[in-house]
Structure formats: C-alpha cells, structure tokens
Short mmCIF file of N, CA and C in Angstrom, two decimals:
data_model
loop_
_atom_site.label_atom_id
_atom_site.label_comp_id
_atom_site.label_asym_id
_atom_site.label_seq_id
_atom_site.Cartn_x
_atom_site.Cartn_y
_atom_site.Cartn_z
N UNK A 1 -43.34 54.55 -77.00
CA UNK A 1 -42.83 53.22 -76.73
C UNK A 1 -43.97 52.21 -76.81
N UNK A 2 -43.47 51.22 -77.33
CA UNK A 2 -44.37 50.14 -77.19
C UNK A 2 -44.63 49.04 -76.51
N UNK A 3 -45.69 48.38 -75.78
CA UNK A 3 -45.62 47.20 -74.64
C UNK A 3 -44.63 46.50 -74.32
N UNK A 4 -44.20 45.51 -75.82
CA UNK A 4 -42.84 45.06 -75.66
C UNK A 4 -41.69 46.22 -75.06
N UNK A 5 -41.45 47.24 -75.82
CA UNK A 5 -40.42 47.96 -75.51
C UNK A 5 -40.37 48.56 -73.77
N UNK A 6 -41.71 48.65 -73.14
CA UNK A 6 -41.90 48.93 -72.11
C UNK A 6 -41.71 47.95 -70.88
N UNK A 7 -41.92 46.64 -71.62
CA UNK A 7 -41.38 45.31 -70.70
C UNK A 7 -40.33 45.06 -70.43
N UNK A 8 -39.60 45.20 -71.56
CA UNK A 8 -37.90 45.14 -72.06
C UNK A 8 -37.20 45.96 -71.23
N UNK A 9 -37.42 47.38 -70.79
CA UNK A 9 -37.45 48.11 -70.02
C UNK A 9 -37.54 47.80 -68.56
N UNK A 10 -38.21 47.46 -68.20
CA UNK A 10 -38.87 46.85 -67.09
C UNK A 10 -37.97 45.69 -66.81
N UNK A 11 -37.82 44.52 -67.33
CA UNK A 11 -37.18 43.26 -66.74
C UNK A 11 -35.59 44.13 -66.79
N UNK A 12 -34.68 44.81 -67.72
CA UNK A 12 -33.72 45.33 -67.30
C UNK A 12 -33.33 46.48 -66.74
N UNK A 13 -34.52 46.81 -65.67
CA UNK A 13 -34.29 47.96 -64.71
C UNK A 13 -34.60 46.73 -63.26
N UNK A 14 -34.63 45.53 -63.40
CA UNK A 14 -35.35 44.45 -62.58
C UNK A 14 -33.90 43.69 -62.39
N UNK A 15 -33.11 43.41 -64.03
CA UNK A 15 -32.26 42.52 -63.80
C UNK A 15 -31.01 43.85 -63.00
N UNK A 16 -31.10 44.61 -63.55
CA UNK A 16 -29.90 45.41 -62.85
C UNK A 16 -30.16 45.78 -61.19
N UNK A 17 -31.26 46.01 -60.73
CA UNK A 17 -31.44 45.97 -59.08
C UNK A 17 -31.08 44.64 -58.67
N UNK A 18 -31.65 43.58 -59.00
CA UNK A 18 -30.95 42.38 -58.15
C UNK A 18 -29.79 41.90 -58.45
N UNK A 19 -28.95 42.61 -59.48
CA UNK A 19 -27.58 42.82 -59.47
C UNK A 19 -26.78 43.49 -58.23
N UNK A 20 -27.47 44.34 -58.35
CA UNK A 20 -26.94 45.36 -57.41
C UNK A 20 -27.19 45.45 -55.60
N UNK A 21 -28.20 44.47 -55.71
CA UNK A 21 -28.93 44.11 -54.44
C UNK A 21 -27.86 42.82 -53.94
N UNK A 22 -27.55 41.82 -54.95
CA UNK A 22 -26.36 40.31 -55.00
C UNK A 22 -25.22 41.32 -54.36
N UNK A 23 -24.63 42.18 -54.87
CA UNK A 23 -23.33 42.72 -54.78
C UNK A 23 -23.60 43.24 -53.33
N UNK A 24 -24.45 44.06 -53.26
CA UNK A 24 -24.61 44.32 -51.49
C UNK A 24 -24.35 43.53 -50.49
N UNK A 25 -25.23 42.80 -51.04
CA UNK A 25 -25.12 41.01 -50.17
C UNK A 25 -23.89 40.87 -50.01
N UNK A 26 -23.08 40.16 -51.06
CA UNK A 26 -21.88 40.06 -51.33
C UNK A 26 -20.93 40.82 -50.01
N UNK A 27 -21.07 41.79 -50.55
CA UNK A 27 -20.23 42.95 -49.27
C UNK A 27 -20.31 42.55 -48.12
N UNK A 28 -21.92 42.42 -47.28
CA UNK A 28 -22.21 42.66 -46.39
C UNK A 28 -21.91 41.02 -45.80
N UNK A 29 -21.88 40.37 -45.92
CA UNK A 29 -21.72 39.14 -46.50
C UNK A 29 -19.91 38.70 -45.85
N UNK A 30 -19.06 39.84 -46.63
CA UNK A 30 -18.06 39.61 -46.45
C UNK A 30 -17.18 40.43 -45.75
N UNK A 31 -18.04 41.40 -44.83
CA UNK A 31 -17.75 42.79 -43.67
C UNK A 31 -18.12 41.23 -42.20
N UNK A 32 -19.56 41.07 -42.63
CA UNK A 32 -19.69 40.24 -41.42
C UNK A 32 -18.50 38.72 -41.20
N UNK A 33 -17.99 38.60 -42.13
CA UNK A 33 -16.88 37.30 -41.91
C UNK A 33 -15.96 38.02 -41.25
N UNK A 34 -15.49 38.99 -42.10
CA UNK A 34 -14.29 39.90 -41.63
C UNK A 34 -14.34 40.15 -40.29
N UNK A 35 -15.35 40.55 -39.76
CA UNK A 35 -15.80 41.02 -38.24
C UNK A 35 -15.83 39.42 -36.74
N UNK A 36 -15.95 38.45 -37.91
CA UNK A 36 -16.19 37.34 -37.11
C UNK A 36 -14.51 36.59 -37.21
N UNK A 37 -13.62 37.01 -37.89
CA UNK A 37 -12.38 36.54 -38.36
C UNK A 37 -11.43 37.32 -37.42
N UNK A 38 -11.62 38.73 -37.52
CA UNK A 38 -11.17 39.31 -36.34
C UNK A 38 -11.45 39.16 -35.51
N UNK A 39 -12.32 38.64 -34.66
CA UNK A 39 -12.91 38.63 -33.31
C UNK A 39 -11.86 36.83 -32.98
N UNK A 40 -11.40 36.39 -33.88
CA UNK A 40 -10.63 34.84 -33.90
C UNK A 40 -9.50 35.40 -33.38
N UNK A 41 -8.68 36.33 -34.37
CA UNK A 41 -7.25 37.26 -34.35
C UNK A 41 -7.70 37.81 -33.50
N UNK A 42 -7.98 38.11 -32.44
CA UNK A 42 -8.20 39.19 -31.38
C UNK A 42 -8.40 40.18 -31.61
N UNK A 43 -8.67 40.89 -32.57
CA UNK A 43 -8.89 42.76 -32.64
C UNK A 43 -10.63 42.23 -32.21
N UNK A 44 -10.01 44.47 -32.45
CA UNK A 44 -11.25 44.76 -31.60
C UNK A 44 -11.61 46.34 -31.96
N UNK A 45 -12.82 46.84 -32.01
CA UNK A 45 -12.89 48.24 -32.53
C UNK A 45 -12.42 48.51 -33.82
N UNK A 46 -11.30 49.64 -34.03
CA UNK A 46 -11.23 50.09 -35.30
C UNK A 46 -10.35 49.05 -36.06
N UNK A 47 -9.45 48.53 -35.34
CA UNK A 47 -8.79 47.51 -35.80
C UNK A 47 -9.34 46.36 -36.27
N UNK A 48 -10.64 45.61 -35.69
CA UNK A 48 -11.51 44.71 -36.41
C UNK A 48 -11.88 45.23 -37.81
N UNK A 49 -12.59 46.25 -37.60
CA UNK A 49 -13.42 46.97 -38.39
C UNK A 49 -12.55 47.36 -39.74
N UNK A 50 -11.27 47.53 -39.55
CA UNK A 50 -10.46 47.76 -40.34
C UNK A 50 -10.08 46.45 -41.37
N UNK A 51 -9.75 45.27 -40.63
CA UNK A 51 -9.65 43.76 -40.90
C UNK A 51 -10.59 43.81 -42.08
N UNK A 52 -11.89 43.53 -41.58
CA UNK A 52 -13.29 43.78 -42.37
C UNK A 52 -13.65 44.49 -43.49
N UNK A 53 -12.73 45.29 -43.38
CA UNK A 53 -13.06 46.78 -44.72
C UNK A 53 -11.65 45.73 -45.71
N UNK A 54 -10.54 45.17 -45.18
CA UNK A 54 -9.90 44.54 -46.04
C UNK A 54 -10.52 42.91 -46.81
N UNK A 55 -10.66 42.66 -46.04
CA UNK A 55 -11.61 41.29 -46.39
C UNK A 55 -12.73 41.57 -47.45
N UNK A 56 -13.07 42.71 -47.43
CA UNK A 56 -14.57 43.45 -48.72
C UNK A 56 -14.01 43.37 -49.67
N UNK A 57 -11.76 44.14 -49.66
CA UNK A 57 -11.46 44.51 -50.68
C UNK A 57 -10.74 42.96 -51.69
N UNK A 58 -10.59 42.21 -50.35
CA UNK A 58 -9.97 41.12 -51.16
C UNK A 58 -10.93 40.51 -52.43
N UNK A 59 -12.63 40.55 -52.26
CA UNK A 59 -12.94 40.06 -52.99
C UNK A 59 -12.69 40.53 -54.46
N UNK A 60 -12.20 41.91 -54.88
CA UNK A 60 -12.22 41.99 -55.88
C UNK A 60 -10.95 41.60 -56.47
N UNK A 61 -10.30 40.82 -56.48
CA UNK A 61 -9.16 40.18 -56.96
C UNK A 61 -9.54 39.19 -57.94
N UNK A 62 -10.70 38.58 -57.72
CA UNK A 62 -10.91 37.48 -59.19
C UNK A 62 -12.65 37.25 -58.65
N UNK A 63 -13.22 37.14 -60.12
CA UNK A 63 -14.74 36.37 -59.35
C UNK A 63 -15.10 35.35 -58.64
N UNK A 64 -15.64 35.01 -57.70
CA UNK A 64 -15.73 34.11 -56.86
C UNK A 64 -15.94 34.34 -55.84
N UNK A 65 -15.56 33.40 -54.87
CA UNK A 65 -15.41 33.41 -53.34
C UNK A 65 -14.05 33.24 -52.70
N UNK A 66 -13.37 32.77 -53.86
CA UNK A 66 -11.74 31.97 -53.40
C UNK A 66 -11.05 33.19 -53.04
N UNK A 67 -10.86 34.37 -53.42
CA UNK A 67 -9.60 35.45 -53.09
C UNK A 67 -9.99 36.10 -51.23
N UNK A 68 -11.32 35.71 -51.18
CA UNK A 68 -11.67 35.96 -49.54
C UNK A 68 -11.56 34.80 -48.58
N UNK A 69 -11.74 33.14 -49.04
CA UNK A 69 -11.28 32.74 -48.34
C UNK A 69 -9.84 32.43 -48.29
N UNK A 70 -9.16 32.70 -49.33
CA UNK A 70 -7.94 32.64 -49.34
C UNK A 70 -7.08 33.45 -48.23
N UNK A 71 -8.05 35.03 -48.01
CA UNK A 71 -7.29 35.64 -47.08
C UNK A 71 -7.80 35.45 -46.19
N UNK A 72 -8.61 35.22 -45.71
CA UNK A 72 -9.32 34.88 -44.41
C UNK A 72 -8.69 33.48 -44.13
N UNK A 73 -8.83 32.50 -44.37
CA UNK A 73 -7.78 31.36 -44.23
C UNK A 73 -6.68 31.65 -43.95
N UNK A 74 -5.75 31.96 -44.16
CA UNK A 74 -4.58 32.46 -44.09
C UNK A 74 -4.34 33.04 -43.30
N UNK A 75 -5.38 34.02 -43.11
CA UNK A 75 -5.05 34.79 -42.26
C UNK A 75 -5.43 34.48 -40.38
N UNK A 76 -6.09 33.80 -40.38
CA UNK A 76 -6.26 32.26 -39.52
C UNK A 76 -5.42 31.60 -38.93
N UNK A 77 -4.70 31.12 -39.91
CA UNK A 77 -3.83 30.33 -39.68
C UNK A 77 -4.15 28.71 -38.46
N UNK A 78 -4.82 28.42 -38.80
CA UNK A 78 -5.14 27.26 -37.98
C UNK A 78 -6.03 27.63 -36.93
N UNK A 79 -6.32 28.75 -37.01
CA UNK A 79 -7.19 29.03 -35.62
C UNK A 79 -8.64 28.40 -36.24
N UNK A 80 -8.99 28.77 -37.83
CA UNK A 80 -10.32 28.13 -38.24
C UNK A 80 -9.50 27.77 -39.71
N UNK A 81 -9.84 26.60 -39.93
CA UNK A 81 -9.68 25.62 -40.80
C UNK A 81 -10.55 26.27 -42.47
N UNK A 82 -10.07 26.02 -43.54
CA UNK A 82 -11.07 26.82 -44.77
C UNK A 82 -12.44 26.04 -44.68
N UNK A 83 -12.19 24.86 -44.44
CA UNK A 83 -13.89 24.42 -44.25
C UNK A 83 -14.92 25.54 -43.21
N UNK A 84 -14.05 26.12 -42.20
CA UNK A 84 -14.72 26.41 -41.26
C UNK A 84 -15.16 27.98 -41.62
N UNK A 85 -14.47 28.12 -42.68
CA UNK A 85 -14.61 29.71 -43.31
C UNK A 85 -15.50 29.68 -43.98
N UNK A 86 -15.87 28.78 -45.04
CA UNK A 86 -16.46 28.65 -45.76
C UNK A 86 -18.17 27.98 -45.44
N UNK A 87 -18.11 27.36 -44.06
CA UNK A 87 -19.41 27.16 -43.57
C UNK A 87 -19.88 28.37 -42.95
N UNK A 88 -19.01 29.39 -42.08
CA UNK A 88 -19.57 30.67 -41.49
C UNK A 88 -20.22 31.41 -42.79
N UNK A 89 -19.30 31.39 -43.65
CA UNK A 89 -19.89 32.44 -44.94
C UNK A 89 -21.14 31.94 -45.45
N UNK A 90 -21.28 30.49 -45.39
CA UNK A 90 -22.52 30.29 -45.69
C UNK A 90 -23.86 30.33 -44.95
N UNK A 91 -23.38 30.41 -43.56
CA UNK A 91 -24.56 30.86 -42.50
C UNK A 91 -24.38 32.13 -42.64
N UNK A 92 -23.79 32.92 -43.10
CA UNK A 92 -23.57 34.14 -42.95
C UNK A 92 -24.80 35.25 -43.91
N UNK A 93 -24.25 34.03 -45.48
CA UNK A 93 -24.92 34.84 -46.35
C UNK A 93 -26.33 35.55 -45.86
N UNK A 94 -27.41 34.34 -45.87
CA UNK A 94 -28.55 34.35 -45.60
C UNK A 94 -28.91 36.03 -44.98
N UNK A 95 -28.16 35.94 -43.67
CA UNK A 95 -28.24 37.19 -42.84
C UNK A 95 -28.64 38.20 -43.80
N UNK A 96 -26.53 38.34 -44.50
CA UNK A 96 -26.45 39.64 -44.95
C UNK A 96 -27.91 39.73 -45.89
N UNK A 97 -28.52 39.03 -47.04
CA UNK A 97 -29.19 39.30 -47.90
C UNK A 97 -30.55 39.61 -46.83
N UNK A 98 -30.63 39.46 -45.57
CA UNK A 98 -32.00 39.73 -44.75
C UNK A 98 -31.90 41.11 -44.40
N UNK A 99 -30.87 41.49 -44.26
CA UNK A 99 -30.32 42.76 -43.38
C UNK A 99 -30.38 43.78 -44.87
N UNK A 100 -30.21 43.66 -46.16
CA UNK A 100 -30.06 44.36 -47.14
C UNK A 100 -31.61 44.26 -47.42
N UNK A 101 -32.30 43.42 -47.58
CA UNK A 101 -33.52 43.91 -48.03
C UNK A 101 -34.39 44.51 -46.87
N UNK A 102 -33.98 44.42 -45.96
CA UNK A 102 -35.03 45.23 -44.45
C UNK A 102 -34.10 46.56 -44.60
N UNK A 103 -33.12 46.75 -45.31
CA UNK A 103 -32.70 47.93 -44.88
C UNK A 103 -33.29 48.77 -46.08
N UNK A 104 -34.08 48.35 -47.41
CA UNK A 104 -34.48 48.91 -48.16
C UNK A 104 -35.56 49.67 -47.75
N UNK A 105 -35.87 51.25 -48.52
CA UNK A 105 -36.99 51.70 -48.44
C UNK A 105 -38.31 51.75 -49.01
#
C-alpha cells in the first residue's frame, strides 16, 4: 500500500467511528428524554425504562429529530409543550455525547 492509500484508509476508518460514535449519542440522547418523559407520565422502573426503549425506536421512522418529538409530544400531551421537548433534548445531547466518550476504552 501506498501513503495515499494508507491515509485514505485512515480518514475512512475515522469517518466511520464518528459515525458510529453520532449514532450512540443519538440513542443515548434519546433513552435519556425517554426516561425524563416518563418521569412527566408518571412511570417508574420497568415501565419508564420501557417508555425509553420506545422513544430509541421511534427515531427510526424517518431521519431527523421530528418522529421522536412527535412521540414524545404527544405523548405529553400538554404536560410539556414541543418547545419544551425539544430544549430538554438539546440540554440533553451534550450529556449523552460526554457519557459515550468517557464510556470509551
């Protein structure tokens, strides 16, 4: 192999970890809303936790952010407003991406 070919290498073993590092985030990101959305709805234990594991799955319905606050909104119902969803998720992010790279080895 050659330098170039070895760089080339290199930036896409680079671009695919912080792919994969975003998507963690992402998740973790959207377990901790879930957990803070239920704690609004009153669950508690497996039933939060359960909420949360649905809220992960909503995101894969379209790219974005909209198919999670859509259910999280909704699922609300006036208890928190989508502005108010959408500002937690954004204090939120930060976390999750702190908590994913300290959890690396």
């Amino acid at each position: 192999m050659t330098t170039f070919d070895n760089r080339e290498q290199a930036f896409e073993t680079k671009y695919a970890h912080d792919e994969e590092m975003q998507f963690k985030a992402q998740a973790r990101c959207n377990k901790m809303l879930g957990l803070w959305a239920a704690r609004l709805l009153g669950k508690t234990g497996a039933d939060a936790e359960a909420y949360a594991r649905d809220v992960i799955k909503s995101d894969f319905e379209e790219a974005g952010f909209e198919d999670v606050l859509r259910k999280v909104s909704g699922d609300l119902d006036g208890l928190a407003s989508p502005e108010d969803v959408r500002e937690k998720r954004a204090a939120l992010l930060p976390e999750a991406k702190a908590q994913i790279l300290n959890s690396m080895p």
